[in-house]
Short mmCIF file of C-alpha atoms and ligand atoms in Angstrom, two decimals:
data_model
loop_
_atom_site.label_atom_id
_atom_site.label_comp_id
_atom_site.label_asym_id
_atom_site.label_seq_id
_atom_site.Cartn_x
_atom_site.Cartn_y
_atom_site.Cartn_z
CA MET A 1 -19.24 -3.57 10.99
CA THR A 2 -17.54 -6.53 9.26
CA VAL A 3 -14.73 -5.48 6.84
CA LEU A 4 -12.79 -7.70 4.47
CA VAL A 5 -9.23 -6.58 4.12
CA THR A 6 -7.43 -8.29 1.26
CA GLY A 7 -3.69 -8.47 1.53
CA ALA A 8 -4.09 -8.33 5.29
CA ALA A 9 -0.64 -9.91 5.90
CA GLY A 10 1.06 -7.14 3.93
CA PHE A 11 2.41 -3.86 5.15
CA ILE A 12 -0.55 -1.55 4.57
CA GLY A 13 -3.13 -4.38 4.96
CA SER A 14 -1.94 -5.30 8.49
CA TYR A 15 -1.99 -1.70 9.66
CA THR A 16 -5.47 -1.25 8.16
CA ALA A 17 -6.79 -4.38 9.88
CA ARG A 18 -5.31 -3.11 13.17
CA GLU A 19 -6.95 0.29 13.00
CA PHE A 20 -10.35 -1.30 12.24
CA LEU A 21 -9.94 -3.76 15.16
CA LYS A 22 -8.86 -0.92 17.62
CA ARG A 23 -12.14 0.87 16.95
CA GLY A 24 -14.20 -2.25 17.50
CA ASP A 25 -14.97 -3.45 13.89
CA ARG A 26 -14.81 -7.19 13.03
CA VAL A 27 -12.06 -7.79 10.41
CA ILE A 28 -11.73 -10.67 8.02
CA GLY A 29 -8.30 -10.98 6.36
CA ILE A 30 -7.19 -12.87 3.31
CA ASP A 31 -3.70 -13.24 1.91
CA ASN A 32 -1.77 -15.83 -0.09
CA PHE A 33 1.66 -14.90 1.45
CA HIS A 34 3.07 -14.36 -2.00
CA GLU A 35 6.83 -14.97 -2.06
CA TYR A 36 7.59 -11.45 -3.39
CA TYR A 37 9.00 -11.00 0.09
CA ASP A 38 9.54 -13.33 2.96
CA ARG A 39 6.58 -15.10 4.56
CA ARG A 40 8.12 -14.52 8.04
CA ALA A 41 7.67 -10.81 7.64
CA LYS A 42 4.00 -11.30 6.79
CA GLU A 43 3.48 -13.76 9.74
CA LEU A 44 5.03 -11.09 11.96
CA HIS A 45 2.56 -8.44 10.57
CA LEU A 46 -0.30 -10.85 11.48
CA GLU A 47 1.05 -11.17 15.04
CA TYR A 48 0.67 -7.38 15.39
CA VAL A 49 -2.93 -7.62 13.99
CA ARG A 50 -3.95 -10.39 16.44
CA ALA A 51 -2.49 -8.38 19.34
CA ASP A 52 -4.68 -5.45 18.47
CA GLN A 53 -8.01 -7.39 18.89
CA ILE A 54 -10.24 -6.00 21.67
CA GLU A 55 -11.80 -9.42 21.91
CA GLU A 56 -10.82 -12.89 20.84
CA GLY A 57 -12.19 -13.85 17.42
CA GLN A 58 -12.60 -10.26 16.27
CA PHE A 59 -10.07 -11.00 13.54
CA ARG A 60 -10.44 -14.02 11.26
CA PHE A 61 -7.79 -14.86 8.75
CA TYR A 62 -7.93 -16.96 5.64
CA GLU A 63 -4.81 -18.10 3.73
CA GLY A 64 -5.97 -17.88 0.05
CA ASP A 65 -5.56 -16.46 -3.28
CA ILE A 66 -7.89 -13.75 -4.68
CA ARG A 67 -7.66 -15.40 -8.03
CA ASP A 68 -9.38 -18.49 -6.52
CA ARG A 69 -13.18 -17.84 -6.87
CA GLU A 70 -14.12 -20.92 -4.85
CA LYS A 71 -12.03 -19.64 -1.95
CA LEU A 72 -13.58 -16.27 -2.10
CA GLU A 73 -17.05 -17.81 -2.13
CA GLU A 74 -16.18 -19.77 1.00
CA VAL A 75 -15.04 -16.58 2.72
CA PHE A 76 -17.98 -14.44 1.62
CA GLU A 77 -20.52 -17.19 2.46
CA ALA A 78 -19.02 -17.69 5.95
CA GLU A 79 -18.30 -14.06 6.87
CA LYS A 80 -20.68 -11.86 4.90
CA PRO A 81 -18.45 -8.80 4.90
CA GLU A 82 -20.26 -5.43 4.68
CA ARG A 83 -17.30 -3.48 3.31
CA ILE A 84 -14.14 -4.34 1.42
CA VAL A 85 -10.74 -2.76 1.56
CA HIS A 86 -8.97 -4.37 -1.38
CA LEU A 87 -5.14 -4.09 -0.83
CA ALA A 88 -4.00 -7.48 -2.08
CA ALA A 89 -1.85 -6.99 -5.17
CA MET A 90 1.46 -7.60 -6.80
CA ALA A 91 3.01 -4.39 -5.66
CA GLY A 92 6.25 -2.70 -6.76
CA VAL A 93 7.19 -1.16 -10.11
CA PRO A 94 10.59 -2.82 -11.09
CA HIS A 95 9.37 -6.40 -10.46
CA SER A 96 6.37 -5.78 -12.68
CA LEU A 97 8.73 -5.77 -15.71
CA LYS A 98 9.92 -9.34 -14.82
CA GLU A 99 6.44 -10.82 -14.45
CA PRO A 100 3.89 -8.57 -16.18
CA ALA A 101 1.35 -11.43 -16.73
CA LEU A 102 1.34 -12.21 -13.02
CA TYR A 103 0.72 -8.53 -12.24
CA MET A 104 -2.26 -8.56 -14.57
CA ASP A 105 -3.61 -11.85 -13.22
CA VAL A 106 -3.51 -10.75 -9.61
CA ASN A 107 -4.27 -7.05 -10.00
CA ILE A 108 -6.95 -7.28 -12.66
CA ASP A 109 -8.46 -10.80 -12.53
CA GLY A 110 -8.21 -10.92 -8.78
CA THR A 111 -9.94 -7.51 -8.52
CA THR A 112 -12.53 -8.71 -10.96
CA ASN A 113 -13.32 -11.61 -8.68
CA LEU A 114 -13.63 -9.40 -5.61
CA ALA A 115 -15.91 -6.90 -7.51
CA ASP A 116 -18.12 -9.89 -8.51
CA MET A 117 -18.31 -11.03 -4.94
CA ALA A 118 -19.07 -7.53 -3.77
CA VAL A 119 -22.02 -7.36 -6.07
CA ALA A 120 -23.28 -10.86 -5.32
CA TYR A 121 -23.08 -10.18 -1.55
CA GLU A 122 -24.42 -6.64 -1.73
CA VAL A 123 -21.36 -5.04 -0.12
CA GLU A 124 -21.93 -1.51 1.00
CA ASN A 125 -18.63 0.03 -0.03
CA PHE A 126 -15.52 -1.03 -1.95
CA ILE A 127 -12.16 0.60 -1.37
CA PHE A 128 -9.60 -0.08 -4.16
CA ALA A 129 -5.90 0.53 -3.51
CA SER A 130 -4.53 2.41 -6.45
CA SER A 131 -1.25 4.17 -6.73
CA SER A 132 0.54 7.47 -7.59
CA SER A 133 2.20 5.54 -10.36
CA VAL A 134 -0.85 6.00 -12.55
CA TYR A 135 0.32 9.65 -13.07
CA GLY A 136 3.23 8.36 -15.20
CA SER A 137 6.46 10.12 -16.00
CA ARG A 138 5.95 13.88 -15.69
CA THR A 139 7.38 16.94 -13.97
CA ASP A 140 4.42 19.29 -13.55
CA VAL A 141 3.26 19.06 -9.98
CA PRO A 142 1.26 18.59 -7.88
CA PHE A 143 -0.69 15.65 -9.33
CA SER A 144 -4.47 16.08 -9.20
CA GLU A 145 -7.26 13.44 -9.57
CA THR A 146 -8.54 15.21 -12.68
CA ASP A 147 -5.15 14.98 -14.47
CA ASP A 148 -4.64 12.80 -17.44
CA VAL A 149 -3.60 9.21 -16.49
CA ASP A 150 -3.44 7.44 -19.78
CA SER A 151 0.36 7.08 -19.93
CA PRO A 152 1.47 4.68 -17.20
CA VAL A 153 5.13 3.72 -17.61
CA SER A 154 5.16 0.21 -16.03
CA PRO A 155 2.92 -2.90 -16.06
CA TYR A 156 2.27 -2.24 -12.41
CA ALA A 157 1.07 1.31 -13.01
CA ALA A 158 -1.00 0.09 -15.94
CA SER A 159 -2.61 -2.63 -13.79
CA LYS A 160 -3.53 -0.04 -11.10
CA ARG A 161 -5.07 2.31 -13.64
CA MET A 162 -7.05 -0.63 -15.21
CA GLY A 163 -8.23 -1.53 -11.70
CA GLU A 164 -9.72 1.97 -11.21
CA VAL A 165 -11.46 1.80 -14.65
CA LEU A 166 -12.75 -1.68 -13.93
CA MET A 167 -14.18 -0.60 -10.57
CA TYR A 168 -15.90 2.32 -12.36
CA THR A 169 -17.66 -0.25 -14.55
CA TYR A 170 -18.89 -2.19 -11.58
CA HIS A 171 -20.15 0.97 -10.01
CA TYR A 172 -21.93 1.95 -13.20
CA LEU A 173 -23.46 -1.47 -13.91
CA TYR A 174 -24.44 -2.50 -10.37
CA GLY A 175 -24.47 0.63 -8.30
CA LEU A 176 -21.56 -0.64 -6.19
CA PRO A 177 -20.10 2.31 -4.13
CA VAL A 178 -16.29 2.45 -4.94
CA SER A 179 -13.56 4.72 -3.74
CA CYS A 180 -10.10 4.34 -5.39
CA LEU A 181 -7.32 5.62 -3.24
CA ARG A 182 -4.02 6.66 -4.97
CA PHE A 183 -1.37 6.00 -2.30
CA PHE A 184 1.93 7.93 -2.66
CA THR A 185 5.00 5.97 -1.46
CA VAL A 186 3.96 4.61 1.95
CA TYR A 187 6.55 4.18 4.66
CA GLY A 188 6.97 3.74 8.34
CA PRO A 189 7.78 0.95 10.72
CA LEU A 190 7.33 -2.53 9.01
CA GLN A 191 7.39 -0.96 5.61
CA ARG A 192 7.30 -3.50 2.78
CA PRO A 193 10.86 -4.73 2.99
CA TYR A 194 11.50 -5.21 -0.73
CA GLY A 195 11.59 -2.62 -3.41
CA MET A 196 11.41 0.49 -1.23
CA VAL A 197 14.23 3.06 -1.16
CA ILE A 198 14.16 3.81 2.56
CA GLN A 199 14.52 0.05 3.35
CA ARG A 200 17.36 -0.24 0.85
CA PHE A 201 19.34 2.68 2.14
CA MET A 202 18.70 1.68 5.78
CA LYS A 203 19.93 -1.80 5.30
CA GLN A 204 22.96 -0.72 3.28
CA MET A 205 23.90 1.87 5.90
CA GLU A 206 23.38 -0.67 8.73
CA ALA A 207 25.80 -3.05 6.93
CA GLY A 208 28.31 -0.27 6.47
CA GLU A 209 27.89 -0.34 2.67
CA PRO A 210 27.42 2.69 0.44
CA VAL A 211 23.89 3.66 -0.49
CA THR A 212 22.98 3.07 -4.17
CA ILE A 213 21.21 6.08 -5.69
CA TYR A 214 19.46 5.96 -9.11
CA GLY A 215 20.30 8.94 -11.25
CA ASP A 216 21.68 12.08 -9.64
CA GLY A 217 19.48 11.83 -6.53
CA THR A 218 17.22 14.65 -7.42
CA MET A 219 14.38 12.29 -8.07
CA GLY A 220 11.49 13.25 -5.66
CA ARG A 221 8.85 11.16 -3.91
CA ASP A 222 5.88 12.17 -1.85
CA PHE A 223 6.44 9.87 1.11
CA THR A 224 3.27 9.22 3.17
CA TYR A 225 3.37 7.85 6.68
CA ILE A 226 1.49 4.62 7.29
CA THR A 227 -0.96 5.86 9.84
CA ASP A 228 -1.83 8.86 7.67
CA ILE A 229 -2.72 6.34 4.90
CA THR A 230 -4.81 4.27 7.27
CA ASP A 231 -6.65 7.44 8.38
CA GLY A 232 -7.56 8.03 4.84
CA ILE A 233 -8.50 4.38 4.24
CA LEU A 234 -10.91 4.36 7.20
CA ALA A 235 -12.39 7.67 6.33
CA ALA A 236 -13.06 6.48 2.80
CA THR A 237 -14.62 3.18 3.99
CA ASP A 238 -16.95 5.03 6.33
CA ALA A 239 -17.86 7.74 3.84
CA ASN A 240 -19.52 5.64 1.10
CA TYR A 241 -19.13 7.86 -1.93
CA PRO A 242 -20.81 6.48 -5.11
CA TYR A 243 -17.55 6.58 -7.11
CA GLU A 244 -14.59 8.72 -6.34
CA ILE A 245 -10.84 8.77 -6.77
CA PHE A 246 -8.65 10.27 -4.05
CA ASN A 247 -4.95 11.09 -3.75
CA LEU A 248 -3.59 10.04 -0.38
CA GLY A 249 -0.14 11.66 -0.07
CA ASN A 250 1.78 14.02 2.17
CA SER A 251 1.79 16.77 -0.37
CA TYR A 252 5.50 17.32 -0.03
CA SER A 253 8.14 15.83 -2.32
CA VAL A 254 11.44 14.63 -0.80
CA THR A 255 14.44 14.06 -3.11
CA VAL A 256 16.37 10.88 -2.78
CA LEU A 257 19.43 12.83 -1.50
CA ASP A 258 17.19 14.08 1.27
CA VAL A 259 16.13 10.53 2.07
CA VAL A 260 19.88 9.81 2.65
CA LYS A 261 20.20 12.91 4.89
CA ALA A 262 17.19 11.98 6.94
CA LEU A 263 18.54 8.49 7.49
CA GLU A 264 22.00 9.87 8.37
CA GLN A 265 20.29 11.95 11.05
CA ALA A 266 18.06 9.10 12.34
CA MET A 267 20.94 6.63 12.39
CA ASN A 268 23.58 9.09 13.57
CA MET A 269 26.06 8.11 10.80
CA SER A 270 27.23 9.35 7.48
CA ALA A 271 26.74 7.31 4.27
CA GLU A 272 28.86 7.01 1.19
CA ARG A 273 26.94 7.66 -1.94
CA VAL A 274 27.14 5.63 -5.15
CA PHE A 275 25.26 6.82 -8.23
CA LEU A 276 23.74 4.29 -10.66
CA GLU A 277 21.92 4.64 -13.92
CA LYS A 278 18.21 5.49 -13.44
CA PRO A 279 15.85 2.76 -14.69
CA SER A 280 13.30 4.14 -17.25
CA THR A 281 10.41 3.07 -15.02
CA GLU A 282 11.49 5.43 -12.18
CA VAL A 283 9.48 8.60 -12.66
CA PRO A 284 11.15 11.90 -11.94
CA VAL A 285 8.83 13.10 -9.31
CA THR A 286 5.59 12.30 -7.38
CA TYR A 287 3.67 15.00 -5.39
CA ALA A 288 0.04 14.75 -4.44
CA ASP A 289 -2.62 17.50 -4.47
CA ILE A 290 -4.53 16.29 -1.44
CA SER A 291 -7.21 19.05 -1.41
CA LYS A 292 -9.96 16.68 -2.57
CA ALA A 293 -9.16 14.13 0.09
CA TYR A 294 -9.28 16.93 2.69
CA ARG A 295 -12.60 18.24 1.46
CA TYR A 296 -14.33 14.88 1.13
CA LEU A 297 -12.66 12.81 3.80
CA GLY A 298 -11.18 15.30 6.24
CA TYR A 299 -7.78 13.81 5.35
CA GLU A 300 -4.91 15.68 6.88
CA PRO A 301 -1.47 14.02 7.12
CA GLN A 302 0.06 14.34 10.56
CA VAL A 303 3.61 12.85 10.46
CA ASP A 304 6.40 14.73 8.76
CA PHE A 305 9.15 12.84 6.91
CA THR A 306 12.07 13.31 9.43
CA GLU A 307 9.89 12.06 12.28
CA GLY A 308 8.50 9.15 10.12
CA VAL A 309 12.04 8.08 9.25
CA ARG A 310 13.14 8.21 12.82
CA ARG A 311 10.27 5.96 13.86
CA GLN A 312 10.91 3.53 11.08
CA TYR A 313 14.61 3.20 12.07
CA GLU A 314 13.75 2.96 15.76
CA MET A 315 11.64 -0.12 15.12
CA PHE A 316 14.02 -1.54 12.59
CA GLN A 317 16.68 -1.67 15.37
CA GLU A 318 14.37 -3.81 17.49
CA MET A 319 13.73 -6.37 14.80
CA PRO A 320 15.23 -9.85 14.75
CA GLU A 321 18.45 -10.43 12.72
CA TRP A 322 16.53 -12.37 9.88
CA TYR A 323 14.35 -9.35 9.36
CA LYS A 324 17.24 -6.89 9.17
CA THR A 325 18.86 -8.97 6.46
CA LEU A 326 15.82 -9.52 4.26
CA LYS A 327 16.48 -8.68 0.53
CA ALA A 328 15.80 -5.01 0.00
N1 LIG B 1 3.39 0.65 -0.35
C1 LIG B 1 3.30 1.63 -1.20
O1 LIG B 1 4.03 2.57 -1.23
C2 LIG B 1 2.11 1.65 -2.11
C3 LIG B 1 1.93 2.75 -2.95
C4 LIG B 1 0.78 2.72 -3.88
C5 LIG B 1 -0.08 1.69 -3.86
N2 LIG B 1 0.12 0.60 -3.05
C6 LIG B 1 -0.80 -0.48 -3.10
O2 LIG B 1 -1.27 -0.82 -1.69
C7 LIG B 1 -1.46 -2.18 -1.60
C8 LIG B 1 -0.70 -2.77 -0.39
O3 LIG B 1 0.74 -2.53 -0.69
P1 LIG B 1 1.83 -2.90 0.45
O4 LIG B 1 2.92 -1.98 0.34
O5 LIG B 1 1.18 -3.23 1.67
O6 LIG B 1 2.34 -4.29 -0.24
P2 LIG B 1 2.49 -5.74 0.35
O7 LIG B 1 3.22 -6.53 -0.65
O8 LIG B 1 3.14 -5.64 1.75
O9 LIG B 1 0.99 -6.23 0.60
C9 LIG B 1 0.27 -6.87 -0.39
C10 LIG B 1 -0.21 -8.25 0.10
O10 LIG B 1 -1.01 -8.83 -0.93
C11 LIG B 1 -0.74 -10.21 -0.91
N3 LIG B 1 -1.12 -10.85 -2.16
C12 LIG B 1 -0.41 -10.74 -3.35
N4 LIG B 1 -0.98 -11.49 -4.25
C13 LIG B 1 -2.10 -12.05 -3.73
C14 LIG B 1 -3.13 -12.92 -4.18
N5 LIG B 1 -3.10 -13.32 -5.41
N6 LIG B 1 -4.12 -13.31 -3.37
C15 LIG B 1 -4.07 -12.86 -2.01
N7 LIG B 1 -3.13 -12.01 -1.51
C16 LIG B 1 -2.21 -11.66 -2.33
C17 LIG B 1 0.73 -10.35 -0.59
O11 LIG B 1 1.05 -11.67 -0.01
C18 LIG B 1 0.88 -9.16 0.40
O12 LIG B 1 0.88 -9.60 1.74
C19 LIG B 1 -1.17 -2.83 -2.92
O13 LIG B 1 -2.42 -2.90 -3.68
C20 LIG B 1 -0.21 -1.81 -3.55
O14 LIG B 1 -0.25 -1.85 -4.97
C21 LIG B 1 1.22 0.55 -2.08
#
């Protein structure tokens, strides 16, 4: 099978490409190396992807922008992908307040371009990367796919919800099979270096600085280990449901204070805690009901949070100096 992975130089995209390669699929990657975080980190991700090829040429990469329809046509014409895992996006909640129009351009217009291509080239299945952020600011847990998602609290969250709705329209009009996967805070070795709390705390602690906690530290996140996410992505890609939405989480909410504790254990040090005002875009809790993903996809997360953090720090220690000092 030939799979197009958009955002292949990113954190989740590179792992996804690697898992497809390891089981023998052909993978086409596209990414524009957006400067949201350092290109060197993305080039490093691609090195890991290339190393996981079973045979030379199994992975082909295009540097390009999903907003560029001509570029997409070139890729589709040359490669004829059978399935699409669409992960390219402007990710991250806080930055979406700084550049909302860019988030809409990439996450909506870029997605529209890919949906058009999928229809024109009769793609068999389209996986859309959505986010737990669509559930908005609420405290009743766990979050289920049938819950109301009409109150996103950031441009990023709104763009992801719009992506789900847009993909429904393409499914309805053209019969394109679509699965929207709502990822819950994905972490693990090579985690997106910017805008993620584990990365921030890890770098602060490594530098001997206090960790900066938003609010009183009771905010909870359902952290999901990267290979659990890729298990879900591959299962959804193979399953070919007509149109479905799935939560991919760990189904366990960890408080920010517990993140610090897990890092203290993994790094064998204690951290000074500094408490800052909580931005309004930071939702109080995320917590996935994953029973639907289990029933439809056999999705069962394997890696518990303490172990995942230990692995993330272990790899971080082996990274070059420039990587360790990337802006978090
Ligand atoms: N990491 C998480 O916790 C998380 C949670 C929920 C949803 N998601 C979604 O999963 C996907 C992957 O996230 P990630 O954490 O790997 O982020 P990432 O930033 O590491 O990966 C996204 C990639 O998309 C690329 N990209 C951005 N704009 C592009 C464009 N116009 N054309 C081509 N490529 C472009 C970037 O260069 C980057 O390499 C995103 O859609 C994100 O919204 C991530």
